[in-house]
C-alpha cells in the first residue's frame, strides 16, 4: 500500500529540517508515512493546503509565514492552538474536518524540562518576546507550573496583552519593558527573532550572569548571538532551540499517528547534520 502523506508548508521552505526529522520518527516507530516539503506562494497558502488534503494528504506542518492562515483554515482547534492564535499542525479527519494544533509550546517545555532537566515547577521565568513563538509557548509554560512568568517585549503593549491572555492559574504572569527587569530568573527564554540577525535583546548583562538557565528558540550550527553573549556573561546552562524543533515535530507526529517517537537520538543526529554542513 502507498504511505500516508504528510508535508511541511512554508515560504521559504528549502532549509526546513522537518523531512529529516519525520523520516527518522517513521523509521523508529515503523509508521508507513511519507513526508515532503511544499513551497506555497505567499498569497497561496489556503489553496495549497486545501489541494493537499483534497488529493489525499493526511496532515501538514505549517511554518513561517503561514501559521495565522493555518489557524484560520482549521475547522476545529485544540485549546493550546486557540490560545496561541496560531497553528503549526493540521490534519484531516474521516469526516473531512480539518483540525489545527500548536505544538511549538509543548516542544520547548519538553526540551527544557525533560531533555535538559531544567526545573520549571516553582521557577521564576523570563520570556523575551511577544511574537508568534512566545504566544505559542505561554500556555504550555504556565501548565508546567512556574511560580512566575515575566514577559518582556520591545513593543511593550504586546507583552501586556499577552500576559493578560494567560488564563487564571497559580502562576503569576506579568509584563515588563526590557529596561525594567529586576531580580534573578531561574530560566531566561529568548523568543525574540534577534538572533536571526546576530543581534541581542537589550537586557542587562546581570540578568544573564545570574540566570539559572538560558534558552534561545533560534538554533544553528554555531551558538546563537544570544547564547554566545550569555556565555560571556558567565551563565553556564545554555541551550538553543533545536530540541524544541524536534519536540514540536514529535508532538505533531503524535497528533497524526497516535504514536509518540523518542527524540534524543534524533536531536543528536540533526545536530550532527547541522555541524557537518
Ligand atoms: P515574530 O516575528 O512573530 O516575533 C518576533 C519577536 O522578536 C517580537 O517579539 C519582536 O518584538 C522581537 N524582535 C524582533 N526584532 C527585535 C529587536 N531588534 N530587538 C528586540 N526585539 C525584537 O517571530 P516568531 O515569534 O515566530 O519567532 C521568534 C524566534 O523563535 C525566531 O528566531 C524563530 O526562529 C524562533 N522559533 C523557533 C522554533 C523552534 O522550533 N526552535 C519555533 C518557532 C520559532 P516586537 O513585538 O517589538 O516587534
mmCIF file of C-alpha atoms and ligand atoms in Angstrom:
data_model
loop_
_atom_site.group_PDB
_atom_site.id
_atom_site.type_symbol
_atom_site.label_atom_id
_atom_site.label_comp_id
_atom_site.label_asym_id
_atom_site.label_seq_id
_atom_site.Cartn_x
_atom_site.Cartn_y
_atom_site.Cartn_z
ATOM 1 C CA UNK A 1 0.000 0.000 0.000
ATOM 2 C CA UNK A 2 1.128 3.574 -0.523
ATOM 3 C CA UNK A 3 2.232 5.525 2.546
ATOM 4 C CA UNK A 4 0.042 8.136 4.236
ATOM 5 C CA UNK A 5 1.233 11.520 3.032
ATOM 6 C CA UNK A 6 2.358 14.450 5.195
ATOM 7 C CA UNK A 7 4.310 17.607 4.423
ATOM 8 C CA UNK A 8 5.647 20.874 5.781
ATOM 9 C CA UNK A 9 4.402 24.058 4.071
ATOM 10 C CA UNK A 10 6.213 27.375 4.225
ATOM 11 C CA UNK A 11 7.880 30.127 2.217
ATOM 12 C CA UNK A 12 10.844 29.754 2.130
ATOM 13 C CA UNK A 13 10.937 26.006 2.799
ATOM 14 C CA UNK A 14 14.185 24.604 1.342
ATOM 15 C CA UNK A 15 16.011 24.968 4.678
ATOM 16 C CA UNK A 16 13.399 23.028 6.668
ATOM 17 C CA UNK A 17 14.754 20.101 8.701
ATOM 18 C CA UNK A 18 11.276 18.641 9.236
ATOM 19 C CA UNK A 19 11.513 15.982 6.463
ATOM 20 C CA UNK A 20 14.673 14.515 8.021
ATOM 21 C CA UNK A 21 13.130 14.583 11.493
ATOM 22 C CA UNK A 22 9.890 12.895 10.413
ATOM 23 C CA UNK A 23 11.757 10.301 8.329
ATOM 24 C CA UNK A 24 13.632 9.314 11.489
ATOM 25 C CA UNK A 25 10.400 9.174 13.509
ATOM 26 C CA UNK A 26 8.786 6.960 10.854
ATOM 27 C CA UNK A 27 11.771 4.618 10.790
ATOM 28 C CA UNK A 28 11.790 4.334 14.572
ATOM 29 C CA UNK A 29 8.048 3.757 15.004
ATOM 30 C CA UNK A 30 7.507 1.681 11.862
ATOM 31 C CA UNK A 31 4.719 4.016 10.708
ATOM 32 C CA UNK A 32 4.121 3.846 6.938
ATOM 33 C CA UNK A 33 4.311 7.558 6.081
ATOM 34 C CA UNK A 34 5.864 9.861 3.510
ATOM 35 C CA UNK A 35 6.804 13.458 4.346
ATOM 36 C CA UNK A 36 7.605 16.191 1.803
ATOM 37 C CA UNK A 37 8.379 19.896 1.614
ATOM 38 C CA UNK A 38 5.842 22.165 -0.083
ATOM 39 C CA UNK A 39 6.676 25.720 -1.110
ATOM 40 C CA UNK A 40 3.416 27.696 -1.099
ATOM 41 C CA UNK A 41 3.172 31.055 -2.856
ATOM 42 C CA UNK A 42 2.997 33.895 -0.334
ATOM 43 C CA UNK A 43 -0.614 34.567 -1.360
ATOM 44 C CA UNK A 44 -1.492 30.898 -1.818
ATOM 45 C CA UNK A 45 -1.335 29.034 1.476
ATOM 46 C CA UNK A 46 -5.033 28.180 1.773
ATOM 47 C CA UNK A 47 -5.327 26.870 -1.787
ATOM 48 C CA UNK A 48 -2.124 24.845 -1.359
ATOM 49 C CA UNK A 49 -3.323 23.268 1.894
ATOM 50 C CA UNK A 50 -6.820 22.513 0.572
ATOM 51 C CA UNK A 51 -5.356 20.935 -2.587
ATOM 52 C CA UNK A 52 -3.060 18.781 -0.453
ATOM 53 C CA UNK A 53 -5.958 17.449 1.606
ATOM 54 C CA UNK A 54 -8.241 17.075 -1.440
ATOM 55 C CA UNK A 55 -5.504 14.963 -3.025
ATOM 56 C CA UNK A 56 -5.462 12.550 -0.103
ATOM 57 C CA UNK A 57 -2.807 14.172 2.079
ATOM 58 C CA UNK A 58 -3.319 13.434 5.785
ATOM 59 C CA UNK A 59 -1.511 16.172 7.680
ATOM 60 C CA UNK A 60 0.625 19.290 7.390
ATOM 61 C CA UNK A 61 3.193 21.115 9.415
ATOM 62 C CA UNK A 62 2.983 24.846 8.836
ATOM 63 C CA UNK A 63 5.857 27.256 9.216
ATOM 64 C CA UNK A 64 6.719 30.885 8.540
ATOM 65 C CA UNK A 65 4.764 32.889 7.424
ATOM 66 C CA UNK A 66 1.556 30.834 7.344
ATOM 67 C CA UNK A 67 0.746 29.932 10.969
ATOM 68 C CA UNK A 68 -2.008 32.550 11.231
ATOM 69 C CA UNK A 69 -3.614 31.432 7.962
ATOM 70 C CA UNK A 70 -3.459 27.826 9.161
ATOM 71 C CA UNK A 71 -5.275 28.957 12.301
ATOM 72 C CA UNK A 72 -7.990 30.477 10.089
ATOM 73 C CA UNK A 73 -8.199 27.354 7.914
ATOM 74 C CA UNK A 74 -8.819 24.894 10.759
ATOM 75 C CA UNK A 75 -12.430 23.870 11.418
ATOM 76 C CA UNK A 76 -11.503 22.762 14.912
ATOM 77 C CA UNK A 77 -8.701 23.899 17.232
ATOM 78 C CA UNK A 78 -7.002 22.404 20.258
ATOM 79 C CA UNK A 79 -7.115 24.585 23.375
ATOM 80 C CA UNK A 80 -3.445 25.484 23.068
ATOM 81 C CA UNK A 81 -3.856 26.440 19.401
ATOM 82 C CA UNK A 82 -6.853 28.600 20.230
ATOM 83 C CA UNK A 83 -4.800 30.330 22.925
ATOM 84 C CA UNK A 84 -1.763 30.760 20.705
ATOM 85 C CA UNK A 85 -3.819 32.185 17.844
ATOM 86 C CA UNK A 86 -1.520 30.237 15.538
ATOM 87 C CA UNK A 87 -1.393 26.697 14.118
ATOM 88 C CA UNK A 88 1.692 24.691 13.138
ATOM 89 C CA UNK A 89 -0.048 21.309 12.751
ATOM 90 C CA UNK A 90 -3.058 20.419 10.601
ATOM 91 C CA UNK A 91 -4.786 17.118 9.880
ATOM 92 C CA UNK A 92 -7.984 15.955 8.244
ATOM 93 C CA UNK A 93 -10.362 13.508 9.916
ATOM 94 C CA UNK A 94 -12.561 10.829 8.345
ATOM 95 C CA UNK A 95 -15.447 13.286 8.088
ATOM 96 C CA UNK A 96 -13.279 15.755 6.166
ATOM 97 C CA UNK A 97 -12.930 18.229 9.023
ATOM 98 C CA UNK A 98 -9.579 19.998 9.325
ATOM 99 C CA UNK A 99 -8.063 20.096 12.817
ATOM 100 C CA UNK A 100 -5.427 22.578 13.989
ATOM 101 C CA UNK A 101 -2.938 22.286 16.844
ATOM 102 C CA UNK A 102 0.058 24.305 18.021
ATOM 103 C CA UNK A 103 2.871 22.063 19.230
ATOM 104 C CA UNK A 104 5.633 24.698 19.450
ATOM 105 C CA UNK A 105 4.946 25.485 23.107
ATOM 106 C CA UNK A 106 4.852 21.932 24.368
ATOM 107 C CA UNK A 107 8.034 21.469 22.319
ATOM 108 C CA UNK A 108 10.005 23.971 24.350
ATOM 109 C CA UNK A 109 8.574 22.713 27.643
ATOM 110 C CA UNK A 110 9.563 19.104 26.845
ATOM 111 C CA UNK A 111 13.020 20.168 25.749
ATOM 112 C CA UNK A 112 13.675 22.292 28.833
ATOM 113 C CA UNK A 113 12.095 20.030 31.418
ATOM 114 C CA UNK A 114 12.598 16.515 30.050
ATOM 115 C CA UNK A 115 15.703 16.715 27.853
ATOM 116 C CA UNK A 116 17.690 19.405 29.648
ATOM 117 C CA UNK A 117 16.484 18.707 33.193
ATOM 118 C CA UNK A 118 15.534 22.344 33.873
ATOM 119 C CA UNK A 119 13.058 22.621 36.748
ATOM 120 C CA UNK A 120 10.065 24.688 35.624
ATOM 121 C CA UNK A 121 7.754 23.912 38.538
ATOM 122 C CA UNK A 122 8.051 26.777 41.010
ATOM 123 C CA UNK A 123 10.564 28.610 38.821
ATOM 124 C CA UNK A 124 10.794 32.312 38.003
ATOM 125 C CA UNK A 125 10.813 32.505 34.184
ATOM 126 C CA UNK A 126 11.679 35.436 31.900
ATOM 127 C CA UNK A 127 10.119 35.204 28.439
ATOM 128 C CA UNK A 128 11.686 37.670 25.983
ATOM 129 C CA UNK A 129 9.423 38.480 23.040
ATOM 130 C CA UNK A 130 5.704 38.528 22.378
ATOM 131 C CA UNK A 131 5.523 37.323 18.772
ATOM 132 C CA UNK A 132 4.185 34.030 17.468
ATOM 133 C CA UNK A 133 6.737 31.826 19.218
ATOM 134 C CA UNK A 134 6.194 33.496 22.606
ATOM 135 C CA UNK A 135 2.401 33.283 22.189
ATOM 136 C CA UNK A 136 2.636 29.582 21.423
ATOM 137 C CA UNK A 137 4.889 28.911 24.387
ATOM 138 C CA UNK A 138 2.939 30.749 27.062
ATOM 139 C CA UNK A 139 0.113 28.322 27.867
ATOM 140 C CA UNK A 140 2.307 25.180 27.920
ATOM 141 C CA UNK A 141 4.813 27.098 30.073
ATOM 142 C CA UNK A 142 2.057 28.093 32.521
ATOM 143 C CA UNK A 143 0.933 24.460 32.603
ATOM 144 C CA UNK A 144 4.459 23.444 33.661
ATOM 145 C CA UNK A 145 3.778 25.242 36.946
ATOM 146 C CA UNK A 146 6.323 28.050 37.350
ATOM 147 C CA UNK A 147 5.786 30.500 40.212
ATOM 148 C CA UNK A 148 6.088 33.494 37.901
ATOM 149 C CA UNK A 149 6.488 34.334 34.224
ATOM 150 C CA UNK A 150 7.620 37.839 33.280
ATOM 151 C CA UNK A 151 7.106 38.703 29.603
ATOM 152 C CA UNK A 152 9.325 41.467 28.181
ATOM 153 C CA UNK A 153 8.988 42.813 24.662
ATOM 154 C CA UNK A 154 10.306 45.720 22.620
ATOM 155 C CA UNK A 155 6.721 46.766 21.881
ATOM 156 C CA UNK A 156 5.527 46.774 25.471
ATOM 157 C CA UNK A 157 1.751 46.755 24.866
ATOM 158 C CA UNK A 158 2.138 43.403 23.099
ATOM 159 C CA UNK A 159 3.761 41.942 26.223
ATOM 160 C CA UNK A 160 0.957 43.399 28.322
ATOM 161 C CA UNK A 161 -1.694 41.908 26.054
ATOM 162 C CA UNK A 162 -0.024 38.501 26.056
ATOM 163 C CA UNK A 163 0.343 38.499 29.851
ATOM 164 C CA UNK A 164 -3.343 39.281 30.207
ATOM 165 C CA UNK A 165 -4.271 36.420 27.899
ATOM 166 C CA UNK A 166 -2.801 33.847 30.303
ATOM 167 C CA UNK A 167 -5.756 32.171 31.925
ATOM 168 C CA UNK A 168 -6.198 32.368 35.681
ATOM 169 C CA UNK A 169 -3.733 29.952 37.209
ATOM 170 C CA UNK A 170 -1.360 29.550 40.125
ATOM 171 C CA UNK A 171 1.355 31.183 38.004
ATOM 172 C CA UNK A 172 1.776 34.965 38.179
ATOM 173 C CA UNK A 173 2.110 36.296 34.620
ATOM 174 C CA UNK A 174 3.235 39.911 34.272
ATOM 175 C CA UNK A 175 4.695 42.187 31.602
ATOM 176 C CA UNK A 176 7.715 44.473 31.737
ATOM 177 C CA UNK A 177 9.920 46.543 29.466
ATOM 178 C CA UNK A 178 13.453 45.319 28.725
ATOM 179 C CA UNK A 179 14.840 48.117 30.904
ATOM 180 C CA UNK A 180 12.546 47.432 33.862
ATOM 181 C CA UNK A 181 13.539 43.834 34.526
ATOM 182 C CA UNK A 182 14.698 43.107 38.050
ATOM 183 C CA UNK A 183 15.628 40.204 40.262
ATOM 184 C CA UNK A 184 17.041 36.782 39.484
ATOM 185 C CA UNK A 185 15.447 34.431 36.965
ATOM 186 C CA UNK A 186 15.772 30.656 37.072
ATOM 187 C CA UNK A 187 15.106 30.408 33.339
ATOM 188 C CA UNK A 188 15.509 33.036 30.591
ATOM 189 C CA UNK A 189 13.918 32.201 27.220
ATOM 190 C CA UNK A 190 14.711 34.238 24.125
ATOM 191 C CA UNK A 191 11.615 34.144 21.901
ATOM 192 C CA UNK A 192 12.586 37.284 20.013
ATOM 193 C CA UNK A 193 13.956 36.936 16.493
ATOM 194 C CA UNK A 194 17.077 38.994 17.321
ATOM 195 C CA UNK A 195 19.466 36.045 16.890
ATOM 196 C CA UNK A 196 18.404 35.751 13.239
ATOM 197 C CA UNK A 197 20.339 38.996 12.643
ATOM 198 C CA UNK A 198 23.106 38.335 15.155
ATOM 199 C CA UNK A 199 21.556 40.944 17.467
ATOM 200 C CA UNK A 200 20.634 40.878 21.144
ATOM 201 C CA UNK A 201 17.518 41.909 23.047
ATOM 202 C CA UNK A 202 18.616 44.925 25.130
ATOM 203 C CA UNK A 203 18.580 43.418 28.631
ATOM 204 C CA UNK A 204 21.124 43.885 31.398
ATOM 205 C CA UNK A 205 24.105 41.504 31.400
ATOM 206 C CA UNK A 206 23.485 40.805 35.088
ATOM 207 C CA UNK A 207 20.220 39.051 34.209
ATOM 208 C CA UNK A 208 22.149 36.544 32.109
ATOM 209 C CA UNK A 209 25.029 36.215 34.549
ATOM 210 C CA UNK A 210 22.657 35.326 37.396
ATOM 211 C CA UNK A 211 20.230 33.194 35.369
ATOM 212 C CA UNK A 212 19.976 29.502 36.196
ATOM 213 C CA UNK A 213 19.447 28.544 32.558
ATOM 214 C CA UNK A 214 19.347 30.480 29.280
ATOM 215 C CA UNK A 215 17.460 29.147 26.244
ATOM 216 C CA UNK A 216 17.317 30.601 22.728
ATOM 217 C CA UNK A 217 14.499 29.387 20.459
ATOM 218 C CA UNK A 218 16.733 30.052 17.460
ATOM 219 C CA UNK A 219 19.235 27.315 16.531
ATOM 220 C CA UNK A 220 22.059 26.777 14.093
ATOM 221 C CA UNK A 221 25.426 25.191 13.501
ATOM 222 C CA UNK A 222 27.110 27.732 15.769
ATOM 223 C CA UNK A 223 25.935 29.146 19.120
ATOM 224 C CA UNK A 224 23.418 31.935 18.524
ATOM 225 C CA UNK A 225 24.396 35.529 19.272
ATOM 226 C CA UNK A 226 22.224 35.397 22.407
ATOM 227 C CA UNK A 227 23.814 32.205 23.750
ATOM 228 C CA UNK A 228 27.324 33.400 22.933
ATOM 229 C CA UNK A 229 26.605 36.581 24.868
ATOM 230 C CA UNK A 230 25.086 34.691 27.807
ATOM 231 C CA UNK A 231 28.221 32.539 27.973
ATOM 232 C CA UNK A 232 30.418 35.658 28.075
ATOM 233 C CA UNK A 233 28.216 36.995 30.871
ATOM 234 C CA UNK A 234 29.016 33.848 32.821
ATOM 235 C CA UNK A 235 25.874 31.757 32.523
ATOM 236 C CA UNK A 236 26.729 28.052 32.401
ATOM 237 C CA UNK A 237 23.377 26.497 31.483
ATOM 238 C CA UNK A 238 22.718 27.182 27.795
ATOM 239 C CA UNK A 239 20.688 25.586 25.008
ATOM 240 C CA UNK A 240 19.418 26.531 21.574
ATOM 241 C CA UNK A 241 16.058 25.678 20.003
ATOM 242 C CA UNK A 242 16.991 22.525 18.094
ATOM 243 C CA UNK A 243 15.494 20.334 20.811
ATOM 244 C CA UNK A 244 12.317 22.429 20.672
ATOM 245 C CA UNK A 245 12.146 21.872 16.918
ATOM 246 C CA UNK A 246 12.409 18.092 17.298
ATOM 247 C CA UNK A 247 9.965 18.005 20.214
ATOM 248 C CA UNK A 248 7.304 20.020 18.361
ATOM 249 C CA UNK A 249 7.710 17.594 15.462
ATOM 250 C CA UNK A 250 7.271 14.630 17.807
ATOM 251 C CA UNK A 251 4.056 16.111 19.173
ATOM 252 C CA UNK A 252 2.753 16.678 15.626
ATOM 253 C CA UNK A 253 3.617 13.057 14.805
ATOM 254 C CA UNK A 254 1.625 12.032 17.871
ATOM 255 C CA UNK A 255 -1.347 14.168 16.739
ATOM 256 C CA UNK A 256 -1.286 12.402 13.379
ATOM 257 C CA UNK A 257 -0.366 8.813 14.235
ATOM 258 C CA UNK A 258 -1.215 8.379 17.916
ATOM 259 C CA UNK A 259 2.339 7.127 18.458
ATOM 260 C CA UNK A 260 4.979 9.122 20.312
ATOM 261 C CA UNK A 261 8.501 8.790 18.876
ATOM 262 C CA UNK A 262 11.545 9.142 21.092
ATOM 263 C CA UNK A 263 13.582 12.264 20.433
ATOM 264 C CA UNK A 264 17.061 12.064 21.991
ATOM 265 C CA UNK A 265 18.792 10.242 19.140
ATOM 266 C CA UNK A 266 17.026 12.433 16.562
ATOM 267 C CA UNK A 267 18.204 15.635 18.254
ATOM 268 C CA UNK A 268 21.762 14.287 18.259
ATOM 269 C CA UNK A 269 21.541 13.239 14.603
ATOM 270 C CA UNK A 270 20.162 16.578 13.391
ATOM 271 C CA UNK A 271 22.788 18.375 15.487
ATOM 272 C CA UNK A 272 25.477 16.361 13.709
ATOM 273 C CA UNK A 273 23.941 17.129 10.289
ATOM 274 C CA UNK A 274 23.958 20.862 11.108
ATOM 275 C CA UNK A 275 27.601 20.739 12.164
ATOM 276 C CA UNK A 276 28.608 18.872 9.001
ATOM 277 C CA UNK A 277 27.165 21.449 6.593
HETATM 278 P P1 LIG B 1 7.761 37.016 15.292
HETATM 279 O O1 LIG B 1 8.152 37.800 14.107
HETATM 280 O O2 LIG B 1 6.338 36.601 15.476
HETATM 281 O O3 LIG B 1 8.167 37.836 16.629
HETATM 282 C C1 LIG B 1 9.421 38.470 16.718
HETATM 283 C C2 LIG B 1 9.673 38.914 18.141
HETATM 284 O O4 LIG B 1 11.013 39.391 18.221
HETATM 285 C C3 LIG B 1 8.777 40.045 18.609
HETATM 286 O O5 LIG B 1 8.557 39.931 19.995
HETATM 287 C C4 LIG B 1 9.640 41.279 18.284
HETATM 288 O O6 LIG B 1 9.326 42.404 19.079
HETATM 289 C C5 LIG B 1 11.008 40.761 18.659
HETATM 290 N N1 LIG B 1 12.096 41.491 17.994
HETATM 291 C C6 LIG B 1 12.400 41.487 16.671
HETATM 292 N N2 LIG B 1 13.474 42.265 16.448
HETATM 293 C C7 LIG B 1 13.857 42.759 17.643
HETATM 294 C C8 LIG B 1 14.917 43.638 18.066
HETATM 295 N N3 LIG B 1 15.797 44.141 17.192
HETATM 296 N N4 LIG B 1 15.023 43.922 19.379
HETATM 297 C C9 LIG B 1 14.152 43.412 20.262
HETATM 298 N N5 LIG B 1 13.121 42.593 19.941
HETATM 299 C C10 LIG B 1 12.984 42.276 18.637
HETATM 300 O O7 LIG B 1 8.747 35.753 15.296
HETATM 301 P P2 LIG B 1 8.477 34.318 15.969
HETATM 302 O O8 LIG B 1 7.869 34.546 17.290
HETATM 303 O O9 LIG B 1 7.792 33.453 15.000
HETATM 304 O O10 LIG B 1 9.963 33.737 16.107
HETATM 305 C C11 LIG B 1 10.864 34.181 17.123
HETATM 306 C C12 LIG B 1 12.114 33.311 17.137
HETATM 307 O O11 LIG B 1 11.801 31.987 17.557
HETATM 308 C C13 LIG B 1 12.800 33.160 15.771
HETATM 309 O O12 LIG B 1 14.202 33.264 15.977
HETATM 310 C C14 LIG B 1 12.440 31.766 15.331
HETATM 311 O O13 LIG B 1 13.458 31.214 14.515
HETATM 312 C C15 LIG B 1 12.343 31.047 16.658
HETATM 313 N N6 LIG B 1 11.461 29.861 16.612
HETATM 314 C C16 LIG B 1 11.992 28.632 16.873
HETATM 315 C C17 LIG B 1 11.194 27.495 16.868
HETATM 316 C C18 LIG B 1 11.811 26.164 17.160
HETATM 317 O O14 LIG B 1 11.149 25.143 16.973
HETATM 318 N N7 LIG B 1 13.026 26.106 17.656
HETATM 319 C C19 LIG B 1 9.751 27.569 16.582
HETATM 320 C C20 LIG B 1 9.280 28.915 16.327
HETATM 321 C C21 LIG B 1 10.119 29.996 16.338
HETATM 322 P P3 LIG B 1 8.180 43.473 18.630
HETATM 323 O O15 LIG B 1 6.885 42.894 19.081
HETATM 324 O O16 LIG B 1 8.540 44.711 19.360
HETATM 325 O O17 LIG B 1 8.280 43.604 17.133
#
